[in-house]
XYZ file of C-alpha atoms in Angstrom:
545
model
C -22.099 46.611 -52.410
C -25.539 47.913 -53.322
C -24.436 51.456 -52.572
C -21.844 51.217 -55.327
C -24.365 50.429 -58.040
C -26.751 53.371 -57.925
C -29.702 53.512 -60.245
C -29.061 56.238 -62.821
C -31.124 56.760 -65.989
C -29.141 58.147 -68.901
C -29.695 58.867 -72.538
C -28.869 55.740 -74.517
C -26.820 57.716 -77.012
C -24.402 58.942 -74.405
C -20.930 57.358 -74.584
C -17.308 57.917 -73.724
C -16.162 58.065 -77.354
C -14.965 61.620 -76.855
C -12.524 60.368 -74.213
C -11.134 57.728 -76.554
C -10.698 60.244 -79.354
C -8.681 62.515 -77.099
C -6.531 59.799 -75.579
C -3.533 60.941 -77.584
C -3.510 64.206 -75.622
C -1.184 62.935 -72.946
C -0.784 66.071 -70.908
C 2.938 65.588 -70.373
C 3.199 69.075 -68.895
C 6.605 70.690 -69.091
C 8.364 67.465 -70.044
C 8.882 67.611 -73.790
C 10.187 65.139 -76.352
C 13.767 66.400 -75.988
C 13.894 65.643 -72.277
C 12.305 62.231 -72.895
C 14.914 61.441 -75.584
C 17.745 62.454 -73.245
C 16.442 60.116 -70.552
C 16.228 57.198 -73.013
C 19.737 57.912 -74.333
C 21.067 57.861 -70.772
C 19.360 54.536 -70.056
C 20.795 53.035 -73.258
C 24.303 54.160 -72.381
C 24.135 52.725 -68.848
C 22.721 49.421 -70.073
C 25.314 48.969 -72.833
C 28.338 49.884 -70.738
C 27.520 48.399 -67.321
C 24.714 45.826 -67.447
C 24.928 44.144 -70.847
C 28.568 42.949 -70.386
C 27.482 40.997 -67.286
C 24.541 39.454 -69.168
C 26.726 38.357 -72.082
C 29.514 36.956 -69.884
C 27.208 34.694 -67.873
C 24.754 33.728 -70.657
C 21.767 35.565 -69.210
C 20.010 34.950 -72.527
C 20.022 31.173 -72.055
C 18.136 31.404 -68.762
C 16.041 34.563 -69.010
C 15.917 36.772 -72.131
C 18.156 38.081 -74.898
C 20.129 41.327 -74.405
C 18.078 44.434 -75.061
C 18.548 46.280 -78.331
C 18.247 50.025 -78.882
C 14.800 49.466 -80.393
C 13.717 47.599 -77.231
C 14.657 50.534 -75.006
C 13.357 53.177 -77.417
C 10.046 51.353 -77.978
C 6.793 53.168 -77.278
C 4.755 52.071 -74.265
C 3.209 48.680 -74.924
C -0.289 47.548 -73.860
C -0.861 43.770 -73.733
C -4.429 42.411 -73.960
C -5.149 38.928 -72.578
C -8.449 37.110 -72.195
C -10.766 34.323 -73.200
C -12.186 34.348 -76.709
C -14.907 36.895 -77.522
C -14.356 39.062 -74.430
C -13.957 42.156 -76.611
C -10.169 42.539 -76.988
C -10.266 43.419 -80.687
C -13.388 45.564 -80.230
C -11.587 47.454 -77.445
C -8.731 48.318 -79.837
C -11.227 49.359 -82.502
C -12.983 51.539 -79.893
C -9.720 53.267 -78.931
C -8.658 53.908 -82.518
C -12.183 54.885 -83.585
C -11.482 53.168 -86.908
C -10.788 49.799 -88.474
C -7.212 48.557 -88.672
C -5.542 45.952 -90.917
C -5.952 42.363 -89.740
C -8.884 42.929 -87.398
C -11.672 40.391 -87.285
C -14.543 40.778 -84.826
C -17.133 38.081 -84.115
C -18.749 36.016 -81.380
C -16.658 32.990 -82.388
C -12.885 32.761 -81.654
C -11.615 35.135 -84.348
C -8.111 36.459 -83.563
C -5.883 33.434 -84.276
C -2.535 35.204 -83.953
C -0.570 37.722 -81.952
C -1.136 41.112 -83.536
C 0.972 44.196 -82.755
C -1.034 47.302 -83.669
C 1.367 50.199 -84.314
C 1.367 53.658 -85.843
C 2.364 53.934 -89.486
C 2.103 56.246 -92.468
C -0.375 53.932 -94.206
C -2.413 50.801 -93.577
C -0.248 47.723 -94.040
C 0.525 44.341 -92.473
C 4.095 43.176 -91.778
C 4.409 39.357 -91.486
C 6.006 37.966 -88.330
C 9.258 36.793 -89.922
C 9.888 40.207 -91.489
C 8.974 42.026 -88.266
C 11.358 39.867 -86.205
C 14.382 40.852 -88.305
C 13.467 44.539 -88.645
C 15.932 46.514 -86.493
C 13.504 49.408 -86.209
C 10.872 47.248 -84.499
C 11.188 45.939 -80.911
C 10.396 42.323 -81.826
C 13.784 40.783 -82.654
C 13.674 38.772 -79.452
C 10.731 36.780 -80.828
C 13.101 34.840 -83.106
C 13.745 32.488 -80.191
C 10.210 31.059 -80.551
C 10.846 29.894 -84.091
C 8.858 29.641 -87.278
C 5.815 28.058 -85.619
C 5.200 31.244 -83.670
C 6.371 33.813 -86.221
C 3.856 32.464 -88.725
C 1.201 33.334 -86.135
C 2.488 36.848 -85.473
C 2.098 40.009 -87.504
C 2.416 43.781 -87.168
C -0.548 45.900 -88.201
C 0.369 49.504 -89.020
C -2.237 52.237 -89.367
C -2.111 56.035 -89.006
C -3.632 56.950 -85.636
C -2.933 59.685 -83.066
C -3.589 57.118 -80.315
C -0.820 54.863 -81.612
C 1.666 57.729 -81.660
C 2.063 57.121 -77.937
C 1.592 53.368 -77.561
C 1.682 49.960 -79.214
C -1.207 47.567 -78.542
C -0.705 43.790 -78.562
C -3.816 41.757 -79.382
C -3.578 38.065 -78.473
C -5.458 34.931 -79.560
C -8.591 34.238 -77.525
C -7.890 31.504 -74.995
C -10.087 28.399 -75.132
C -10.593 25.730 -72.480
C -9.073 22.275 -72.943
C -5.715 20.920 -74.094
C -6.462 20.675 -77.816
C -5.667 24.291 -78.586
C -2.580 24.332 -76.350
C -1.099 21.222 -77.980
C -1.886 22.238 -81.564
C -0.516 25.780 -81.330
C 3.007 24.610 -82.200
C 4.576 27.115 -79.790
C 4.481 27.770 -76.050
C 1.713 30.338 -75.556
C 2.708 30.941 -71.926
C 6.352 31.708 -72.772
C 5.336 34.094 -75.556
C 2.914 35.828 -73.178
C 5.678 36.164 -70.601
C 8.001 37.708 -73.232
C 5.437 40.375 -74.094
C 4.525 40.916 -70.422
C 8.135 41.700 -69.515
C 8.161 44.463 -72.129
C 4.627 45.744 -71.621
C 3.854 48.904 -69.674
C 0.246 47.877 -69.039
C -1.350 44.414 -69.029
C -5.137 44.245 -69.400
C -6.872 40.989 -68.410
C -10.256 41.033 -70.105
C -13.369 39.225 -68.906
C -16.984 39.694 -69.804
C -20.137 39.132 -67.811
C -20.745 35.733 -69.447
C -17.160 34.403 -69.483
C -15.794 34.305 -65.957
C -14.216 30.847 -66.045
C -10.430 30.627 -66.141
C -9.169 27.752 -68.296
C -5.908 25.929 -67.607
C -4.068 27.829 -70.346
C -5.435 31.182 -69.149
C -4.398 30.228 -65.615
C -0.845 29.468 -66.779
C -0.768 32.730 -68.734
C -1.833 34.712 -65.639
C 0.699 32.889 -63.462
C 3.445 33.732 -65.969
C 2.795 37.405 -65.135
C 4.240 36.954 -61.648
C 6.597 39.825 -60.924
C 4.604 42.147 -63.204
C 1.703 42.745 -60.791
C 2.071 46.530 -60.815
C 1.232 46.540 -64.543
C -1.923 44.395 -64.383
C -5.427 45.826 -64.667
C -8.631 43.790 -64.968
C -11.480 44.799 -67.282
C -14.957 43.373 -66.742
C -16.212 44.177 -70.215
C -19.819 44.163 -71.446
C -20.968 45.144 -67.947
C -24.155 46.622 -69.397
C -25.337 43.206 -70.612
C -26.550 42.374 -67.092
C -28.716 44.365 -64.707
C -27.607 46.020 -61.488
C -28.176 43.029 -59.216
C -26.568 40.577 -61.621
C -23.557 42.867 -62.055
C -22.843 42.665 -58.328
C -22.919 38.882 -58.488
C -20.794 38.766 -61.649
C -18.206 41.065 -60.080
C -18.025 38.891 -56.963
C -17.739 35.681 -59.010
C -14.919 37.142 -61.102
C -12.943 38.251 -58.031
C -13.443 34.775 -56.510
C -12.090 33.130 -59.676
C -9.108 35.474 -59.827
C -8.360 34.954 -56.135
C -7.712 31.263 -56.794
C -5.184 32.063 -59.538
C -3.465 35.308 -58.519
C -1.610 34.525 -55.311
C -1.043 38.070 -54.085
C -2.418 39.851 -50.997
C -3.091 43.023 -53.008
C -6.375 43.530 -54.834
C -5.945 44.226 -58.547
C -7.613 47.287 -60.044
C -10.828 46.282 -61.787
C -12.643 48.439 -64.330
C -16.352 47.823 -64.946
C -16.565 48.791 -68.585
C -18.462 48.323 -71.792
C -16.689 49.054 -75.063
C -18.844 48.688 -78.163
C -18.359 49.801 -81.746
C -22.164 49.596 -82.009
C -24.123 49.343 -78.770
C -26.678 46.493 -78.912
C -30.334 47.370 -78.225
C -30.659 44.955 -75.266
C -28.193 46.823 -72.994
C -29.225 47.643 -69.435
C -29.037 51.326 -68.528
C -29.362 51.157 -64.726
C -25.566 51.259 -64.169
C -24.674 53.440 -67.150
C -23.167 56.295 -65.141
C -20.970 53.927 -63.122
C -19.787 52.102 -66.264
C -18.964 55.363 -68.033
C -17.027 56.669 -65.009
C -15.028 53.421 -64.837
C -14.367 53.496 -68.590
C -13.064 57.053 -68.333
C -10.749 56.014 -65.495
C -9.288 53.314 -67.736
C -8.795 55.791 -70.573
C -7.014 58.143 -68.161
C -4.747 55.230 -67.185
C -3.899 54.750 -70.857
C -3.298 58.471 -71.370
C -0.790 58.434 -68.511
C 1.327 55.764 -70.238
C 3.368 58.241 -72.268
C 4.078 60.369 -69.213
C 5.209 57.357 -67.185
C 7.004 55.564 -70.025
C 10.517 56.750 -69.159
C 10.038 55.958 -65.464
C 8.897 52.463 -66.399
C 11.938 52.030 -68.660
C 14.246 52.840 -65.773
C 12.229 50.566 -63.490
C 12.516 47.656 -65.946
C 16.274 48.216 -66.348
C 16.664 48.165 -62.549
C 14.696 44.905 -62.314
C 16.768 43.407 -65.114
C 20.070 44.538 -63.562
C 19.163 42.983 -60.198
C 18.156 39.729 -61.901
C 21.348 39.695 -64.013
C 23.487 40.299 -60.928
C 21.929 37.396 -59.047
C 22.229 35.232 -62.168
C 25.955 36.000 -62.431
C 26.497 35.167 -58.748
C 24.648 31.837 -59.185
C 26.689 30.881 -62.257
C 29.956 31.881 -60.539
C 29.054 29.867 -57.445
C 28.215 26.739 -59.461
C 31.484 27.052 -61.394
C 33.389 27.312 -58.115
C 31.673 24.193 -56.720
C 32.765 22.062 -59.683
C 35.901 19.892 -59.140
C 38.964 20.806 -61.166
C 39.865 17.282 -62.267
C 37.647 14.239 -61.646
C 34.013 13.565 -60.769
C 32.606 16.505 -62.702
C 29.529 14.640 -63.920
C 28.533 13.486 -60.429
C 29.208 16.950 -59.013
C 26.942 18.545 -61.607
C 24.171 16.034 -60.901
C 24.449 16.740 -57.174
C 24.322 20.512 -57.709
C 21.268 20.148 -59.938
C 19.508 17.959 -57.400
C 20.256 20.300 -54.481
C 19.792 23.569 -56.376
C 17.372 24.895 -53.732
C 20.023 24.472 -51.046
C 22.653 26.099 -53.251
C 20.376 29.119 -53.655
C 20.145 29.423 -49.864
C 23.960 29.236 -49.561
C 24.356 31.995 -52.176
C 21.664 34.094 -50.528
C 23.401 33.921 -47.125
C 26.911 34.395 -48.480
C 26.170 37.467 -50.601
C 23.286 38.853 -48.485
C 20.876 38.773 -51.413
C 17.078 38.990 -51.010
C 15.200 35.762 -51.741
C 12.799 37.651 -54.035
C 15.609 38.291 -56.548
C 16.226 34.578 -57.159
C 14.648 32.767 -60.129
C 12.264 29.827 -59.863
C 14.501 26.835 -58.898
C 12.615 24.242 -60.997
C 12.654 26.359 -64.117
C 16.299 27.328 -63.592
C 17.166 23.632 -63.112
C 15.602 22.754 -66.471
C 17.734 25.331 -68.288
C 20.831 24.464 -66.263
C 20.662 20.793 -67.280
C 21.384 21.842 -70.873
C 24.833 23.235 -70.010
C 28.179 21.935 -68.805
C 28.788 23.793 -65.519
C 32.544 23.267 -65.824
C 32.550 25.602 -68.837
C 30.914 28.420 -66.935
C 33.055 31.502 -66.325
C 34.202 32.345 -62.792
C 32.726 35.364 -61.048
C 34.404 38.644 -62.019
C 34.172 41.307 -59.346
C 34.762 44.180 -61.775
C 31.612 43.303 -63.743
C 29.589 43.139 -60.515
C 30.975 46.500 -59.423
C 29.827 48.112 -62.666
C 26.281 46.825 -62.149
C 26.345 47.968 -58.516
C 27.481 51.410 -59.662
C 24.633 51.530 -62.206
C 22.101 50.602 -59.499
C 23.427 52.900 -56.784
C 24.672 55.926 -58.754
C 23.827 56.116 -62.463
C 20.172 55.086 -62.523
C 19.230 57.155 -59.411
C 20.920 60.127 -61.101
C 18.652 59.626 -64.126
C 15.624 59.335 -61.844
C 16.494 62.701 -60.300
C 16.029 64.294 -63.749
C 12.367 63.344 -63.929
C 10.021 66.308 -63.488
C 8.076 66.513 -60.279
C 4.344 67.042 -60.162
C 2.764 70.452 -59.667
C 2.944 71.576 -56.029
C -0.216 72.083 -54.022
C -1.025 75.783 -53.993
C -1.844 77.813 -50.926
C -5.439 78.960 -50.635
C -4.400 82.536 -51.358
C -2.817 81.377 -54.644
C -5.821 79.500 -56.029
C -7.284 82.575 -57.758
C -4.679 85.049 -59.065
C -7.374 87.740 -59.321
C -8.406 87.597 -55.661
C -7.645 90.832 -53.847
C -6.155 90.371 -50.361
C -8.571 91.287 -47.579
C -7.215 93.967 -45.305
C -9.543 92.965 -42.476
C -11.528 89.693 -42.603
C -13.803 91.026 -39.826
C -14.848 94.231 -41.605
C -18.628 94.386 -42.135
C -19.884 96.008 -45.349
C -23.646 96.375 -45.877
C -24.294 93.777 -43.204
C -21.999 91.235 -44.865
C -18.636 89.878 -43.756
C -15.940 89.033 -46.355
C -15.648 85.445 -47.627
C -12.439 84.954 -45.647
C -14.400 85.194 -42.380
C -16.420 82.127 -43.390
C -13.392 79.938 -44.055
C -12.848 77.039 -41.654
C -9.167 77.944 -41.302
C -10.184 81.281 -39.710
C -12.214 79.546 -37.020
C -10.462 80.253 -33.705
C -11.285 76.841 -32.338
C -8.415 76.845 -29.838
C -9.978 79.690 -27.869
C -13.296 77.793 -27.679
C -11.893 74.373 -26.787
C -11.315 75.018 -23.051
C -14.948 76.085 -22.702
C -16.133 73.038 -24.653
C -14.050 70.681 -22.524
C -15.399 72.263 -19.343
C -18.838 70.971 -20.366
C -17.525 67.385 -19.954
C -18.409 66.002 -23.388
C -19.397 62.317 -23.585
C -18.196 60.521 -26.739
C -17.143 63.962 -28.020
C -20.656 65.440 -27.728
C -22.455 67.829 -25.359
C -26.229 68.307 -25.185
C -28.122 71.452 -26.062
C -29.068 71.903 -22.410
C -25.371 72.012 -21.460
C -24.456 74.438 -24.240
C -27.395 76.821 -23.689
C -25.909 78.762 -20.686
C -22.704 79.461 -22.652
C -24.632 80.846 -25.631
C -26.961 82.902 -23.398
C -23.910 84.679 -21.923
C -23.520 86.459 -25.276
C -26.621 88.549 -24.443
C -28.138 88.006 -27.909
C -31.930 87.726 -28.338
C -33.470 84.282 -28.019
C -34.597 84.126 -31.675
C -31.051 84.963 -32.845
C -29.599 82.220 -30.615
C -32.225 79.786 -31.964
C -31.095 80.573 -35.527
C -27.437 80.135 -34.547
C -28.282 76.719 -33.063
C -30.084 75.634 -36.243
C -27.081 76.611 -38.360
C -24.451 75.024 -36.106
C -26.340 71.798 -35.343
C -26.409 70.840 -39.039
C -27.080 67.164 -38.321
C -30.089 68.164 -36.162
C -29.384 65.635 -33.401
C -29.636 68.060 -30.445
C -25.934 67.641 -29.610
C -22.781 69.537 -30.563
C -19.250 68.294 -31.081
C -16.167 70.532 -30.876
C -16.478 71.699 -34.505
C -20.157 72.584 -34.173
C -19.561 74.397 -30.865
C -16.730 76.425 -32.428
C -18.929 77.379 -35.377
C -21.734 78.447 -33.002
C -19.300 80.748 -31.190
C -18.053 82.026 -34.574
C -21.639 82.856 -35.576
C -22.114 84.769 -32.300
C -18.967 86.727 -33.123
C -20.406 87.582 -36.576
C -23.571 89.009 -34.993
C -21.519 90.965 -32.443
C -19.542 92.504 -35.352
C -22.864 93.723 -36.791
C -23.244 91.219 -39.626
C -26.413 89.443 -40.671
C -26.564 85.692 -40.139
C -26.475 83.650 -43.377
C -29.603 81.770 -44.383
C -27.551 78.568 -44.655
C -24.131 77.698 -43.335
C -21.457 78.461 -45.984
C -19.795 75.212 -47.199
C -16.353 76.780 -46.695
C -16.774 76.821 -42.917
C -17.868 73.198 -42.711
C -15.046 70.877 -41.551
C -13.932 68.639 -44.424
C -14.623 65.436 -42.547
C -18.273 66.489 -42.157
C -18.961 67.023 -45.863
């Protein structure tokens, strides 16, 4: 680990503010707003005509989430911030916007006491939660399900900002340890977090170097993100408040704490960052370059949101369609298992009790992957609120429409996404390069640059000779190579210079690459060229650099 944290001294005034100011420059390439709008319109049409009817028929809303509205699908990329109190969530937003915004409150005590959606607007204003939840132009109508207790603790903060033209940022209340806060909230923090997480394009879990503990409520919030792992990034904020050695220990302690909560084999991306509106005087500077590089990586991740927004929309619709399809099959199966006349109450109780086994039956009958099924305990709680006899039987035509959307319509939309720029051939890297008629033509004792390119090394012609020297562990000694080089008839001092250039690691041995370069240098001298003072980097094999 010590090699990661190199000691670099930097000017204290240096910062990555310029990166945050330019974050609105998304670099979407050739994909303009018109193409983006066409993609979104196509997704809306597929959802309304082929996926939403299945959700409505089998009450998907009662078990998962309400049907999507146009504003949900059209919404800008959403960034969700989660963390303990005073880890720098609000300061991070202020840093990105490079300005104050309505409703912000920054302090060392728990300050943000509500969910705050920071959005772009023509002027600074605050929209209360109840008004925001009924506004058809905002993607928050689904929050009505959490009632007045939550909506009174939710508000939309609008401010003109080029950063917010491409994203919406959700600030959340700082999470405290203990049950007092959880009980007195008046709403289910975990369920609200899950609602935002399902719609977010990026989820940032924020820690700082002095707050690495994970309270019970924070643990439940993180666990509610299951299924959204590809969106999660971890920020170890205020990394410059500890020195180099302490930062290693803090990083390890944080990963240990997360490992007990996040039950996935993959390692989440962690950014060592430090976002200040005003940098305190007691910061450590020994890891400044590392922290700035990590901060810039995070800003690049945010800049890519706009480019990847449409792909994420399609991805979320696919996930939702698969979940809705499995939900419909479950509801249809339970309806079919209910008796037509007597004993309905006992049958429902039995199905509820053995729901795990029913899931296995459905999985085997319809050849569905286990990962598409909901949590049995949570599904059982919702199921107990309904009369299974009133469920609607499974309709094959609705399933066929969803299957068609998954197998035909959505892949067709994916094919319209622009591909990345292709990797150019070496000859295409510089449009002003003139093609070399003869890479072995010597002019004023110099060979053209093409001669010193590794791709022009005729290693295949040298390999039989190298192998005849019986290399051990891929290496041959200088004593074994010497007779081959002497056969060239070059003076001893020239051969000594060739050896110094080719044996760049100065270990007295040569591998196949070094032997080939030595023979290439002999060829250069035979053509009448002067030997270079140092070996050109272009002829060095990539794996050696």
